[in-house]
Tab-separated table of C-alpha atoms and ligand atoms in Angstrom:
chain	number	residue	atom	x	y	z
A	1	UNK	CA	-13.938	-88.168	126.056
A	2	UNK	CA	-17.556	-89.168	125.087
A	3	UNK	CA	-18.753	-85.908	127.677
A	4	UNK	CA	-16.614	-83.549	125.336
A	5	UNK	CA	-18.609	-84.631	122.338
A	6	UNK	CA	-21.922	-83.603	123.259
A	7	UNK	CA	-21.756	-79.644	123.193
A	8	UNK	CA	-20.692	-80.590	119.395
A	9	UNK	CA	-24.462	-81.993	118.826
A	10	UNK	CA	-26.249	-78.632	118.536
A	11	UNK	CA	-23.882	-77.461	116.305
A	12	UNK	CA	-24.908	-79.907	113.808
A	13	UNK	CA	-28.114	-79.244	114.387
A	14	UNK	CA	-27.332	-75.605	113.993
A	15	UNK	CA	-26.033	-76.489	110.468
A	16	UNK	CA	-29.347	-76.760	108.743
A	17	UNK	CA	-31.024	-73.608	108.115
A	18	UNK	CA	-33.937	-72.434	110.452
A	19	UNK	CA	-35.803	-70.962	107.457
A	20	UNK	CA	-34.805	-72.995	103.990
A	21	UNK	CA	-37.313	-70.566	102.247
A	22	UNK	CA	-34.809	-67.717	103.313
A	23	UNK	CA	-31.583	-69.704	101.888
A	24	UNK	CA	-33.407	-70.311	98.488
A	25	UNK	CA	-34.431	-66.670	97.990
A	26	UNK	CA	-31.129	-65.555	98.666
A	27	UNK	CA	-29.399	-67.290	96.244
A	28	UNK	CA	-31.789	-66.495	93.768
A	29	UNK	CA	-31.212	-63.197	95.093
A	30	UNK	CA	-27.511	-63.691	94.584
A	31	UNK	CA	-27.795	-64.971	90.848
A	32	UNK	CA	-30.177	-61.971	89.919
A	33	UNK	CA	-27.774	-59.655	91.269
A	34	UNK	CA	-25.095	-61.473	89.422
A	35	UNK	CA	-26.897	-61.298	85.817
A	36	UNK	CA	-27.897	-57.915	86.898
A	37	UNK	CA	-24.259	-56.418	87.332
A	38	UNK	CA	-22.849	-58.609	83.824
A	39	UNK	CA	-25.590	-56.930	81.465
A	40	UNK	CA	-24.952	-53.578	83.232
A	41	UNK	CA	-21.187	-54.420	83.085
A	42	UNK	CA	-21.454	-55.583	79.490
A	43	UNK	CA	-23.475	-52.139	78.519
A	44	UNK	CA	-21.089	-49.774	79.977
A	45	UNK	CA	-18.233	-51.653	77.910
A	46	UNK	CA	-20.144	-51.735	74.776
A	47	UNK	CA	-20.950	-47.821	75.432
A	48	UNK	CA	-17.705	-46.474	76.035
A	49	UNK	CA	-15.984	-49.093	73.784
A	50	UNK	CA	-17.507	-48.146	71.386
A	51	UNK	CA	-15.241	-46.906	68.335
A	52	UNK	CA	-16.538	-42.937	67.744
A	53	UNK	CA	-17.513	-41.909	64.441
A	54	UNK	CA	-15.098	-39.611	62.143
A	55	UNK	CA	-17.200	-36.227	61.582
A	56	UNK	CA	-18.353	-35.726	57.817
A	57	UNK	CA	-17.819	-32.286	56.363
A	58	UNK	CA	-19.285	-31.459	52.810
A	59	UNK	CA	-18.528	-28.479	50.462
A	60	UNK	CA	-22.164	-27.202	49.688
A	61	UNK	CA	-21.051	-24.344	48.054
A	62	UNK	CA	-18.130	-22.905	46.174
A	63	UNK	CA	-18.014	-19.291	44.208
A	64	UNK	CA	-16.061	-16.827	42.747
A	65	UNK	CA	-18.127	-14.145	41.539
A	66	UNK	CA	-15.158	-12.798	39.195
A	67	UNK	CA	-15.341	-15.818	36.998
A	68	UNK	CA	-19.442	-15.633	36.841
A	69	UNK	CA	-20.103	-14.698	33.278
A	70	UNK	CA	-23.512	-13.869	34.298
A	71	UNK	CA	-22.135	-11.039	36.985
A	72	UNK	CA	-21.123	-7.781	36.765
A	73	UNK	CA	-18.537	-8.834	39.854
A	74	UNK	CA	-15.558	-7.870	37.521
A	75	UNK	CA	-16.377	-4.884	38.427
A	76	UNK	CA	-16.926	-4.911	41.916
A	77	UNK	CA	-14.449	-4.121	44.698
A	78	UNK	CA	-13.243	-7.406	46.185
A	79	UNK	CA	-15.189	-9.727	43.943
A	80	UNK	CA	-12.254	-12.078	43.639
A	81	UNK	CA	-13.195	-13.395	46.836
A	82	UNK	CA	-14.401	-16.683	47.426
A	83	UNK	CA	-17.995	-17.652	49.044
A	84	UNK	CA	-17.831	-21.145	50.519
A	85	UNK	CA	-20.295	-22.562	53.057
A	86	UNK	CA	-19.156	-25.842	54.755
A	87	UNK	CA	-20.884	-28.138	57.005
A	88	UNK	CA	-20.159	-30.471	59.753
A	89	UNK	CA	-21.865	-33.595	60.765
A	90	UNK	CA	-21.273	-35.360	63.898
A	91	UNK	CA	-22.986	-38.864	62.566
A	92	UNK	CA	-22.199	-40.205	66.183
A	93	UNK	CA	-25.079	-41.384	68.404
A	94	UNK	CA	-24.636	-39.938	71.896
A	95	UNK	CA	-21.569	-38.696	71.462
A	96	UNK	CA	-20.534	-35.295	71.239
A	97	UNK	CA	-17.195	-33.745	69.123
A	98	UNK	CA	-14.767	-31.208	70.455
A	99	UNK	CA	-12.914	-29.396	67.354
A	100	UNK	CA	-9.664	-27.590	67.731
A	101	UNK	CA	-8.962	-24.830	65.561
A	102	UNK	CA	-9.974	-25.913	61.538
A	103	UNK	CA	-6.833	-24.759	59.071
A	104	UNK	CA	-8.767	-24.630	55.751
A	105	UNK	CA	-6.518	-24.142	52.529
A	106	UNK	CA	-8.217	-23.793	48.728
A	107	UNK	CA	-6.025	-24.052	45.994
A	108	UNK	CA	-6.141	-24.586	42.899
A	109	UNK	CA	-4.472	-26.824	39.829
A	110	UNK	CA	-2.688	-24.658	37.196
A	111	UNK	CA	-1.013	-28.249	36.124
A	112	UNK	CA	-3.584	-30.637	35.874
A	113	UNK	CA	-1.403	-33.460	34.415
A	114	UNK	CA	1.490	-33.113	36.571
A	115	UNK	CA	-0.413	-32.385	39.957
A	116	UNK	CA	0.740	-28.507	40.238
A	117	UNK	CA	-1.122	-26.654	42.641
A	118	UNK	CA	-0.988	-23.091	44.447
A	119	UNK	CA	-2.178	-21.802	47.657
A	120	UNK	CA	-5.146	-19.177	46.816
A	121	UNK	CA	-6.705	-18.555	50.282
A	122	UNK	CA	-7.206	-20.070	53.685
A	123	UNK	CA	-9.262	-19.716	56.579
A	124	UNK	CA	-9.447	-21.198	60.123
A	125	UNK	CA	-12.175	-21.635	61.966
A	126	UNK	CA	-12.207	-21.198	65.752
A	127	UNK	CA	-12.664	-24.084	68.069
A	128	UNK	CA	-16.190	-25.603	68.664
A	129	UNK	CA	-17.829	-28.499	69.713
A	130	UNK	CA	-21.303	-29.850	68.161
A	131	UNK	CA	-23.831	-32.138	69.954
A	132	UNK	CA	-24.486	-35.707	68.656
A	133	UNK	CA	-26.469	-36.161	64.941
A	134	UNK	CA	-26.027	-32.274	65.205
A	135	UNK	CA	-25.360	-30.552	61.919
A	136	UNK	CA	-22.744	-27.298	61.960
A	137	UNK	CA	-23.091	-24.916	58.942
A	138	UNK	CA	-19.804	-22.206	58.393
A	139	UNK	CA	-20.385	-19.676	55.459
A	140	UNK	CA	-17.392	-17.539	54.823
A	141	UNK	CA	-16.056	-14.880	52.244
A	142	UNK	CA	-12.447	-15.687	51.902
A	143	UNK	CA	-10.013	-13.337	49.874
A	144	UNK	CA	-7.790	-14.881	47.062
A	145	UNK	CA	-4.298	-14.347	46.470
A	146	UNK	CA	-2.062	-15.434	43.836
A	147	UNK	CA	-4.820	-17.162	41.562
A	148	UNK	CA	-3.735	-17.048	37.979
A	149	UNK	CA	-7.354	-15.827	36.280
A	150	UNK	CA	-5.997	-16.002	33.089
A	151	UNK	CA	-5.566	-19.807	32.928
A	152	UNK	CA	-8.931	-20.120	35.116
A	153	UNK	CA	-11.013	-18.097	32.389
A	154	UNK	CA	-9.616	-19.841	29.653
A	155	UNK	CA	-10.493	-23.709	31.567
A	156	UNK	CA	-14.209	-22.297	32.312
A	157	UNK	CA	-14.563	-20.952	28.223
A	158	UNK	CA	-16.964	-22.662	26.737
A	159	UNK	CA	-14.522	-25.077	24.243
A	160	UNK	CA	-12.334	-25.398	26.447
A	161	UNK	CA	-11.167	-29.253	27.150
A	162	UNK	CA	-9.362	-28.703	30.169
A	163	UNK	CA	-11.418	-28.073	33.053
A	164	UNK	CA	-10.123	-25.818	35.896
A	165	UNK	CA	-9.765	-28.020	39.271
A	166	UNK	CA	-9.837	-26.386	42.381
A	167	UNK	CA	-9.045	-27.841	46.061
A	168	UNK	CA	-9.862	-27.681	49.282
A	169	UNK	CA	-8.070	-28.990	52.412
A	170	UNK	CA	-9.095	-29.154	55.737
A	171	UNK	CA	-6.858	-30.050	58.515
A	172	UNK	CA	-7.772	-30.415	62.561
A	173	UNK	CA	-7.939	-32.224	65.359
A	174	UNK	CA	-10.890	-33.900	67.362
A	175	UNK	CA	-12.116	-35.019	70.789
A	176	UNK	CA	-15.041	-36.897	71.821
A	177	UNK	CA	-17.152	-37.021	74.828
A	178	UNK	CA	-18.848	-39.817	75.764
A	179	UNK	CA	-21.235	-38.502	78.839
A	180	UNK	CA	-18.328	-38.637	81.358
A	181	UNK	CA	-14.714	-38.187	79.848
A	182	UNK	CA	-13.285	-36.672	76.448
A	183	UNK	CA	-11.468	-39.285	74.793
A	184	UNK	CA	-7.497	-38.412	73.315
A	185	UNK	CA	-7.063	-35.892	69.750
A	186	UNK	CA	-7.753	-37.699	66.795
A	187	UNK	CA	-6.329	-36.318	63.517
A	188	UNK	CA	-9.169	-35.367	60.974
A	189	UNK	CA	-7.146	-34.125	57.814
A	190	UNK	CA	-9.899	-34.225	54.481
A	191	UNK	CA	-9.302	-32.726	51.270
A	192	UNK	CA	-11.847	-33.046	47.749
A	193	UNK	CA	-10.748	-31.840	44.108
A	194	UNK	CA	-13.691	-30.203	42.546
A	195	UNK	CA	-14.095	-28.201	38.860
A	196	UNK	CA	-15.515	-24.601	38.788
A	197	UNK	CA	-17.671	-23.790	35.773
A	198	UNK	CA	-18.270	-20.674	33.354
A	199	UNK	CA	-20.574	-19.801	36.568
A	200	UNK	CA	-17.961	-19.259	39.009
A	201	UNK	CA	-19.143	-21.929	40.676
A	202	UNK	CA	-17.912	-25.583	42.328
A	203	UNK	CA	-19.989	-28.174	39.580
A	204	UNK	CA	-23.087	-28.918	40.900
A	205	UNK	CA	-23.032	-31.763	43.328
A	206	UNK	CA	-25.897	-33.706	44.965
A	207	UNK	CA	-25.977	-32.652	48.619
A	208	UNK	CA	-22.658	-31.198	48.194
A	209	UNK	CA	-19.248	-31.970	47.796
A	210	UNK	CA	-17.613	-34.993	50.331
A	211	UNK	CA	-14.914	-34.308	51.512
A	212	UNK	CA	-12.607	-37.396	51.876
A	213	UNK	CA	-10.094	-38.921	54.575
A	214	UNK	CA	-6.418	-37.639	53.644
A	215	UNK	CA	-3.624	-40.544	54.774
B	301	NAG	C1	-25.392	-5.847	35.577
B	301	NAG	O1	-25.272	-4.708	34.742
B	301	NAG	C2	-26.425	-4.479	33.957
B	301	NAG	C3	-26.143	-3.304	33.031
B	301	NAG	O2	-24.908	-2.716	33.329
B	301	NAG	C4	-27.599	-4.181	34.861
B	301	NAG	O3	-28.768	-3.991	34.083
B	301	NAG	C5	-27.818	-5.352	35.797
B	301	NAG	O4	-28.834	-5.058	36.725
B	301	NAG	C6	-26.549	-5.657	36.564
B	301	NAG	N1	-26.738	-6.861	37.344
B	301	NAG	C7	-26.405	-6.939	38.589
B	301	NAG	C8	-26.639	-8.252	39.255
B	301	NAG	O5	-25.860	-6.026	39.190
B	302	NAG	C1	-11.503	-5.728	50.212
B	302	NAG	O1	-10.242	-6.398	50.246
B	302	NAG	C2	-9.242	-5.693	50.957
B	302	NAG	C3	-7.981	-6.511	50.868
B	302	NAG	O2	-7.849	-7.095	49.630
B	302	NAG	C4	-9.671	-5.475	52.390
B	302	NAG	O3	-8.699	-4.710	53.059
B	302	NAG	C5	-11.011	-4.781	52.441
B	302	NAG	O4	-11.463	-4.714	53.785
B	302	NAG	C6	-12.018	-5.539	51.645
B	302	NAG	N1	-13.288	-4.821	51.624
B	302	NAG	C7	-14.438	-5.418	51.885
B	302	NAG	C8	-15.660	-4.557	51.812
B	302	NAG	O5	-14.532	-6.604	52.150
B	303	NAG	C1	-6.759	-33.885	42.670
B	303	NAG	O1	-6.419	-33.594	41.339
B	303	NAG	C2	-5.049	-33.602	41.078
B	303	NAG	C3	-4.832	-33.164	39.649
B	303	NAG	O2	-5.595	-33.927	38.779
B	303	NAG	C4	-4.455	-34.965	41.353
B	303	NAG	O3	-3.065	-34.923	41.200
B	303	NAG	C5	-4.786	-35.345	42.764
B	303	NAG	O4	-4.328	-36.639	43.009
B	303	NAG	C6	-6.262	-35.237	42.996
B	303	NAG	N1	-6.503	-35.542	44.352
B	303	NAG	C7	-7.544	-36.256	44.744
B	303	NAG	C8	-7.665	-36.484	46.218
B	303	NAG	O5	-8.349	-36.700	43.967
B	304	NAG	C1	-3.359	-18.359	56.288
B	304	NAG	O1	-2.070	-18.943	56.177
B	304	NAG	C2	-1.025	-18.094	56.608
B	304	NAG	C3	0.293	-18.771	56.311
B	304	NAG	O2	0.312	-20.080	56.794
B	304	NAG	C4	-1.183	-17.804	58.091
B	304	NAG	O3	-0.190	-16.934	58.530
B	304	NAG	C5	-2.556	-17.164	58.316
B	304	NAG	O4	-2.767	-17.026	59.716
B	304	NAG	C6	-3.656	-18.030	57.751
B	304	NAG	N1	-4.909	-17.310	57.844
B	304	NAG	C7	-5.957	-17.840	58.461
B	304	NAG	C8	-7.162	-16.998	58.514
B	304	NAG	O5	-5.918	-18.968	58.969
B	305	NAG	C1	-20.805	-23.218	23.546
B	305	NAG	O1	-20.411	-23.024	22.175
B	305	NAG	C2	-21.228	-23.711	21.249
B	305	NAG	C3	-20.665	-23.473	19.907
B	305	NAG	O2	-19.286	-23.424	19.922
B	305	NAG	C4	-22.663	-23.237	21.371
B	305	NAG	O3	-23.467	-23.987	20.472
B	305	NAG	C5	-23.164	-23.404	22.767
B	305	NAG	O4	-24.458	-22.859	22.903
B	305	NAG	C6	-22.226	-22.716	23.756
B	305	NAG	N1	-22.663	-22.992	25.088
B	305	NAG	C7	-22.756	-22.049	26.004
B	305	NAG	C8	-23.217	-22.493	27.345
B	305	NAG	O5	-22.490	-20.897	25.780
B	306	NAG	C1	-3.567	-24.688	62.252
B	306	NAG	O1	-2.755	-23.573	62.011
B	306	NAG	C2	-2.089	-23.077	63.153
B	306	NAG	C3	-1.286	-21.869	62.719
B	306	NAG	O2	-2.098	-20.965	62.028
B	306	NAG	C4	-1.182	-24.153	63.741
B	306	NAG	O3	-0.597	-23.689	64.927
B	306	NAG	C5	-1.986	-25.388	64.036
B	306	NAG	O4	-1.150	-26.426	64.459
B	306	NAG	C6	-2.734	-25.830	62.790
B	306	NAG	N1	-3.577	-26.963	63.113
B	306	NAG	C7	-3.471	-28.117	62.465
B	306	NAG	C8	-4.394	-29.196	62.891
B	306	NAG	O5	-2.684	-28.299	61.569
């Protein structure tokens, strides 16, 4: 019995480490490696966690040349069309925004006290997509229909107490893209009432017109 316990000696001996230095650097190896993979862990979470930013569109401009006093569009061919330019800002850092198709409606409020509206035009805009802090202008003539100019001219006289309110609507949906994947559609429905003056035009606005979330 006490022959079979001596192979077991250099075993023990074995146990130690031949080269301590090597054991310490490795587990100081080992706990870099750790912190290392956490804060690279803890970025990519914090990156694609991160909640994406709703686009911000603005009405910058806003006229019908029929109702300009100051034009002699009455006469023109076409000159109850409306001139709108519209921008998009992707406010997101880093990401970038897919747009479907945009359904834009304008109407406008014959009933201001009890909410009436009518349809007077509408416009879509194509699909696109717009690169991060990226600004997207869209400058349109649309073509009217239906618009009551009667009531309108009488809201824009000068007297008048009733001002004439006007709409727009804008109605899509939206992806983003994070560097790798494009993340699921996200509803983007924003609508603004604005008032059109003796000018034709949307009521001068600092920086233009925000348009606000619809629910
Ligand atoms: C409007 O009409 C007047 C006279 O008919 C003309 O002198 C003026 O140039 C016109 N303005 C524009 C913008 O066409
Ligand atoms: C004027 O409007 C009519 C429809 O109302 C359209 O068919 C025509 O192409 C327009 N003309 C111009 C020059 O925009
Ligand atoms: C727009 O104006 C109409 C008429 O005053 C009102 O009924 C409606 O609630 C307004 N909408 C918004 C978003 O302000
Ligand atoms: C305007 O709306 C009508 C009715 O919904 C639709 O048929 C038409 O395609 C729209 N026009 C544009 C340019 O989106
Ligand atoms: C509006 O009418 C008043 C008088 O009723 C006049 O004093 C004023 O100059 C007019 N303003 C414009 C922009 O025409
Ligand atoms: C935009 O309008 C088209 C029809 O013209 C419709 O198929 C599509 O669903 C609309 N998009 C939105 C976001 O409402």
């Amino acid at each position: 019995m006490a022959s079979a316990e001596i192979p077991l000696a250099p075993a023990k001996a074995n146990s130690k480490p031949r080269f301590p230095i090597l054991s310490f650097i490795s587990n100081y190896f080992l706990l870099f490696l750790a912190i290392v993979i956490t804060v690279i862990l803890v970025a990519l979470i914090t990156w694609f966690g991160m909640h994406p930013l709703r686009p911000r569109c603005t009405l910058g401009k806003f006229y019908i040349p029929t109702l300009d006093k100051a034009s002699n569009a009455t006469q023109t061919v076409n000159s109850t069309a409306i001139s709108i330019e519209l921008s998009f800002w992707n406010r997101n850092t880093e990401k970038k925004v897919y747009y479907d198709k945009v359904n834009m409606t304008f109407s406008y409020y014959y009933g201001i006290n009890n909410g009436l509206s009518i349809r007077i035009g509408n416009t879509s805009i194509p699909p696109f997509h717009q690169r991060y802090l990226r600004t997207k202008d869209h400058v349109e003539t649309i073509q009217t229909f239906g618009v009551p100019w009667e009531d309108v001219r009488m809201k824009i006289s000068n007297g008048s107490t009733t001002p004439a309110i006007f709409r727009v609507d804008l109605e899509t949906h939206v992806r983003f893209k994070n560097g790798l994947w494009k993340t699921r559609r996200h509803e983007l429905r924003l609508g603004a009432n604005f008032t059109v003056n003796d000018h034709g035009r949307m009521m001068s606005v600092d920086n233009g017109l925000r348009l606000h979330t619809i629910f």
